Amino acid sequence: VPMFGNRTLLSWEVDREKQREWLRRAGLKTPRIFRDPERIDRLVIAKFPGAKGGKGYFLADSPETFREKVEEMIRRGHLRSEDVERIYLQEYILGVNAYFQYFHSILLGDVELLGMDKRYESAVDGIGRIPAAEQLRIGLNPTYTIVGNIPITLRESLLPEVLRMGDATVKVSKEISSPGIIGPFCLETIITDNLEIFAFEISTRIVAGSNVGIGTSPYAYLRYGEGMYMGRRIAREIRLGIESESLERIVS
Amino acid sequence: VPMFGNRTLLSWEVDREKQREWLRRAGLKTPRIFRDPERIDRLVIAKFPGAKGGKGYFLADSPETFREKVEEMIRRGHLRSEDVERIYLQEYILGVNAYFQYFHSILLGDVELLGMDKRYESAVDGIGRIPAAEQLRIGLNPTYTIVGNIPITLRESLLPEVLRMGDATVKVSKEISSPGIIGPFCLETIITDNLEIFAFEISTRIVAGSNVGIGTSPYAYLRYGEGMYMGRRIAREIRLGIESESLERIVS
Amino acid sequence: VPMFGNRTLLSWEVDREKQREWLRRAGLKTPRIFRDPERIDRLVIAKFPGAKGGKGYFLADSPETFREKVEEMIRRGHLRSEDVERIYLQEYILGVNAYFQYFHSILLGDVELLGMDKRYESAVDGIGRIPAAEQLRIGLNPTYTIVGNIPITLRESLLPEVLRMGDATVKVSKEISSPGIIGPFCLETIITDNLEIFAFEISTRIVAGSNVGIGTSPYAYLRYGEGMYMGRRIAREIRLGIESESLERIVS
């Protein structure tokens, strides 16, 4: 069945290492990966093999705290000894998260920024409401289950960089799987207090955060005026494909 | 004076126990209530009798911390000894809050989801910005004064459950006070990292969070297209009542 | 070059003491300033001379913690000994931040509330996602780099006060620099759990937070219906100035 979008890129999206390669080839900043727990020299987020649904993480800031937490996780039955070596250790970038929704139009040859949001995650976005004293007593471990999205607008001086990031991501996508991304994609980032933008994930499809801007995203508005959003943008591209007899260019 | 809405349900809304009965009869998950402080075995939120405006709360995670905090509150004059027995102890559900605005149309026989937001509470939504070390030194106690609302969109896989919750709430409302809820109501919930939705309150009226979506809620848009929001939805129902000569069905 | 707006007020905006004088003359609540670190008796935020871009701050809650942190900052090279006396000490108001965007129309003689948002700051809005135990180990110092804005709606009972604050700010602006503010301005506030609104800054110009409401602010909607926002409001004022041959009244 022909599908709007580029199927091949899904294989890049599902593979953590290939994603990372893609982002780095596009020149995006990415969090450092620690292959060896003994080298942990800053805050890292440890991800269990097969962790999903926002669970199976812990934070550590040294080889010692890493070992302590691993032992605790094994004792509690959250982790098997044989999986310890496969724990994925990623630098924890201190900052705030921001998700950028783009649309790559093959037919118009342009990358459009259509929306922006931050994630709303349970329980991690709720723990800040618990005073530190109580947190210490109950021994919190953060979980990151995505529950929703919250609209944001961005500091204007960051927009050129965000647009460049979208362009570069599309450019590399053409190299790794011609004709590259077709339609919507999302870069998932952390912005530091130095205004550096670290990309930690790419989704080569419509993402839930797009809903934030249905009919109301300032970014879609600035580009198209009222009433534009990701779903409609896709529909419009398909119609343009039909009308210009180039539908085969935007399906795979 | 005839009023749009069902007056009788207000008596259910103002009574904590009746609210809880309603929510539970509708099959909604609710936080556990602890009648005996000696049984506290997890994080609970303790509410003073007559607490209002977001103040008069503390957190405890064991009978010991409960007693310590009670003594401290009495010493500081925030609580009277004779009121200790009337402190309301509710399980503190770890997660993030989400408020769903519904409209029950008696005339169309349907429950509509028109908006969604999270609360913005002072000072509790500000304490996460204070580093743990400072929090411990100044000895924070959380307060929950509602100051505003922030729009959210929800993870799509949760929407069927949210719609079911609205339907079930209306169904029970018909049993407890025919013809049930007329017009707007709001379910106030916490969503856990297991994607369980706990309802801790119901408001059988237009709530401030509805303002979040004036002219812009994705949910009202998906149902009605542009320009629908709670105030207009009420006006439309009243007009429909007049035009169909059934105004008496939607006033009480 | 004639410019829309009142240039003279910029000199009030850039000077911390003059800003404060303006806000206080308008009757707005402002955070207390501590001239002498020995008098610190509550949580304060200490700002280094020349601090900018959200960095160069620390929190202290007593003369002792102030001295400790100063020594640490000097040791780390973040602060020079000769600058210690020029550290600006401001009461840290416990609450949540809210930014109000107003438009003063000289031509219509009115102050309009057109939008509202909260700041999204890195890394301070991310630290609440780090459990207290990890925070204590890594020794966080908060930074306040503005990265974006998030739309909010306000508790309705606060709106009269917010409108009064806008009116009073304009009234004083006329006294300090006739004809007063021309066009957009923003009051940057903290709202406490007593619903007191403390203003800590004024921006006498269009601010980034205005973008939050492009085409979608409930407050602009309530005043103008669909499609109004700060940029368009400015354009409309200029056009009105041209049409009524009073352009010279709104430029400086």
Short mmCIF file of C-alpha atoms in Angstrom, two decimals, chain A residues 53-243:
data_model
loop_
_atom_site.label_atom_id
_atom_site.label_comp_id
_atom_site.label_asym_id
_atom_site.label_seq_id
_atom_site.Cartn_x
_atom_site.Cartn_y
_atom_site.Cartn_z
CA GLY A 53 6.85 3.66 28.43
CA GLY A 54 8.97 6.10 30.38
CA LYS A 55 10.12 3.61 33.01
CA GLY A 56 13.41 1.86 33.59
CA TYR A 57 15.61 4.89 34.14
CA PHE A 58 17.75 6.23 36.92
CA LEU A 59 20.15 9.11 37.38
CA ALA A 60 23.76 8.80 38.50
CA ASP A 61 26.61 11.25 38.79
CA SER A 62 29.63 9.02 39.44
CA PRO A 63 30.75 5.38 39.07
CA GLU A 64 29.90 4.93 42.76
CA THR A 65 26.31 6.16 42.57
CA PHE A 66 25.90 4.15 39.37
CA ARG A 67 26.94 0.95 41.16
CA GLU A 68 24.76 1.70 44.18
CA LYS A 69 21.70 2.28 42.04
CA VAL A 70 22.33 -0.80 39.92
CA GLU A 71 22.51 -2.93 43.06
CA GLU A 72 19.33 -1.37 44.39
CA MET A 73 17.53 -1.97 41.07
CA ILE A 74 18.63 -5.61 41.01
CA ARG A 75 17.61 -6.09 44.64
CA ARG A 76 14.18 -4.67 43.88
CA GLY A 77 13.79 -6.89 40.84
CA HIS A 78 13.69 -4.02 38.33
CA LEU A 79 16.86 -5.15 36.58
CA ARG A 80 18.61 -8.47 35.90
CA SER A 81 22.35 -8.83 36.56
CA GLU A 82 22.97 -10.02 33.02
CA ASP A 83 21.48 -6.78 31.65
CA VAL A 84 23.77 -4.42 33.56
CA GLU A 85 26.31 -4.32 30.76
CA ARG A 86 23.65 -3.25 28.31
CA ILE A 87 22.53 -0.22 30.30
CA TYR A 88 22.62 2.84 28.05
CA LEU A 89 24.36 5.81 29.68
CA GLN A 90 23.60 9.23 28.29
CA GLU A 91 24.78 12.60 29.54
CA TYR A 92 21.91 14.34 31.34
CA ILE A 93 21.79 17.76 29.72
CA LEU A 94 20.72 20.34 32.27
CA GLY A 95 18.12 22.58 30.68
CA VAL A 96 14.52 22.59 29.51
CA ASN A 97 12.92 20.47 26.83
CA ALA A 98 11.50 21.81 23.57
CA TYR A 99 9.99 19.88 20.66
CA PHE A 100 9.96 21.35 17.18
CA GLN A 101 7.49 20.17 14.56
CA TYR A 102 8.60 20.60 10.98
CA PHE A 103 7.14 19.73 7.61
CA HIS A 104 9.36 18.93 4.67
CA SER A 105 7.59 19.59 1.41
CA ILE A 106 9.19 17.56 -1.35
CA LEU A 107 6.93 19.29 -3.84
CA LEU A 108 7.76 22.84 -2.77
CA GLY A 109 11.33 22.05 -1.80
CA ASP A 110 11.08 23.67 1.61
CA VAL A 111 11.27 22.87 5.32
CA GLU A 112 8.53 24.59 7.32
CA LEU A 113 8.38 25.09 11.09
CA LEU A 114 4.74 24.52 12.02
CA GLY A 115 4.69 24.13 15.76
CA MET A 116 6.42 23.80 19.07
CA ASP A 117 5.70 22.33 22.47
CA LYS A 118 7.16 20.90 25.62
CA ARG A 119 6.43 17.44 26.91
CA TYR A 120 4.24 16.79 29.91
CA GLU A 121 5.60 13.67 31.56
CA SER A 122 4.44 11.61 34.51
CA ALA A 123 5.66 11.50 37.18
CA VAL A 124 8.77 13.59 36.50
CA ASP A 125 6.85 16.81 35.86
CA GLY A 126 5.06 16.32 39.16
CA ILE A 127 7.99 15.68 41.45
CA GLY A 128 9.01 19.34 41.57
CA ARG A 129 5.76 19.95 43.45
CA ILE A 130 6.95 17.71 46.28
CA PRO A 131 9.22 19.56 48.71
CA ALA A 132 12.80 18.29 48.87
CA ALA A 133 12.42 17.03 52.44
CA GLU A 134 9.54 14.72 51.46
CA GLN A 135 11.34 13.63 48.31
CA LEU A 136 14.31 12.50 50.34
CA ARG A 137 12.12 10.52 52.71
CA ILE A 138 10.18 8.65 50.04
CA GLY A 139 13.20 8.04 47.79
CA LEU A 140 11.92 9.10 44.39
CA ASN A 141 13.09 7.62 41.13
CA PRO A 142 12.07 9.65 38.10
CA THR A 143 9.75 8.18 35.46
CA TYR A 144 9.11 9.77 32.08
CA THR A 145 5.77 8.52 30.76
CA ILE A 146 4.48 10.95 28.16
CA VAL A 147 1.03 12.13 29.11
CA GLY A 148 0.59 15.19 26.96
CA ASN A 149 2.09 18.35 25.55
CA ILE A 150 2.10 22.02 26.44
CA PRO A 151 2.43 24.77 23.83
CA ILE A 152 5.46 27.03 23.97
CA THR A 153 6.82 29.90 21.96
CA LEU A 154 10.55 30.28 21.57
CA ARG A 155 12.96 33.09 22.30
CA GLU A 156 13.19 34.71 18.89
CA SER A 157 16.98 34.71 18.68
CA LEU A 158 16.86 30.89 18.75
CA LEU A 159 14.64 30.59 15.69
CA PRO A 160 17.40 30.79 13.04
CA GLU A 161 19.19 27.89 14.72
CA VAL A 162 15.97 25.88 14.95
CA LEU A 163 15.31 26.45 11.25
CA ARG A 164 18.91 25.49 10.40
CA MET A 165 18.53 22.30 12.42
CA GLY A 166 15.44 21.36 10.44
CA ASP A 167 17.17 22.07 7.13
CA ALA A 168 20.26 20.08 8.08
CA THR A 169 18.19 17.13 9.26
CA VAL A 170 16.37 17.01 5.93
CA LYS A 171 19.61 17.37 3.98
CA VAL A 172 21.13 14.32 5.67
CA SER A 173 17.87 12.39 5.26
CA LYS A 174 18.25 12.75 1.49
CA GLU A 175 21.71 11.22 1.70
CA ILE A 176 20.69 8.28 3.84
CA SER A 177 17.40 7.51 2.10
CA SER A 178 16.40 9.41 -1.02
CA PRO A 179 14.20 11.47 -1.38
CA GLY A 180 14.62 12.09 2.35
CA ILE A 181 11.91 12.92 4.86
CA ILE A 182 8.50 13.33 3.28
CA GLY A 183 6.17 15.51 5.32
CA PRO A 184 6.21 15.85 9.11
CA PHE A 185 9.08 15.28 11.49
CA CYS A 186 9.99 16.38 14.99
CA LEU A 187 13.26 17.20 16.70
CA GLU A 188 13.23 16.60 20.43
CA THR A 189 15.68 18.82 22.24
CA ILE A 190 17.00 20.22 25.48
CA ILE A 191 18.00 23.89 25.56
CA THR A 192 20.73 24.80 28.05
CA ASP A 193 21.30 28.04 29.92
CA ASN A 194 23.97 28.84 27.30
CA LEU A 195 21.22 28.64 24.68
CA GLU A 196 22.79 25.56 23.17
CA ILE A 197 20.23 23.18 21.66
CA PHE A 198 20.91 19.47 22.14
CA ALA A 199 18.87 17.06 20.04
CA PHE A 200 18.29 13.71 21.69
CA GLU A 201 15.68 12.23 19.40
CA ILE A 202 14.06 12.54 16.00
CA SER A 203 10.59 11.35 15.03
CA THR A 204 10.07 11.08 11.28
CA ARG A 205 6.30 11.32 11.43
CA ILE A 206 3.43 13.34 12.83
CA VAL A 207 3.86 13.51 16.61
CA ALA A 208 1.30 14.05 19.33
CA GLY A 209 2.72 17.46 20.12
CA SER A 210 1.36 18.62 16.77
CA ASN A 211 -2.06 18.57 18.40
CA VAL A 212 -1.00 21.48 20.56
CA GLY A 213 -1.17 23.72 17.54
CA ILE A 214 -4.37 22.54 15.88
CA GLY A 215 -5.73 25.77 14.53
CA THR A 216 -3.62 27.86 16.89
CA SER A 217 0.14 27.55 16.49
CA PRO A 218 1.80 30.97 16.17
CA TYR A 219 4.39 29.37 13.89
CA ALA A 220 1.86 27.88 11.47
CA TYR A 221 0.03 31.22 11.63
CA LEU A 222 3.14 33.20 10.72
CA ARG A 223 3.66 30.97 7.72
CA TYR A 224 0.11 30.36 6.52
CA GLY A 225 -2.25 32.63 8.40
CA GLU A 226 -5.21 31.16 10.23
CA GLY A 227 -6.30 27.58 10.30
CA MET A 228 -3.14 25.73 9.34
CA TYR A 229 -1.86 22.74 11.33
CA MET A 230 -0.03 19.51 10.71
CA GLY A 231 -3.00 17.38 9.66
CA ARG A 232 -4.22 19.97 7.20
CA ARG A 233 -0.70 20.57 5.93
CA ILE A 234 -0.39 16.88 5.07
CA ALA A 235 -3.76 16.93 3.33
CA ARG A 236 -2.72 19.97 1.33
CA GLU A 237 0.53 18.33 0.23
CA ILE A 238 -1.33 15.24 -0.92
CA ARG A 239 -3.81 17.37 -2.84
CA LEU A 240 -0.95 19.28 -4.43
CA GLY A 241 0.60 15.93 -5.36
CA ILE A 242 -2.62 14.85 -7.04
CA GLU A 243 -3.18 18.14 -8.82
#
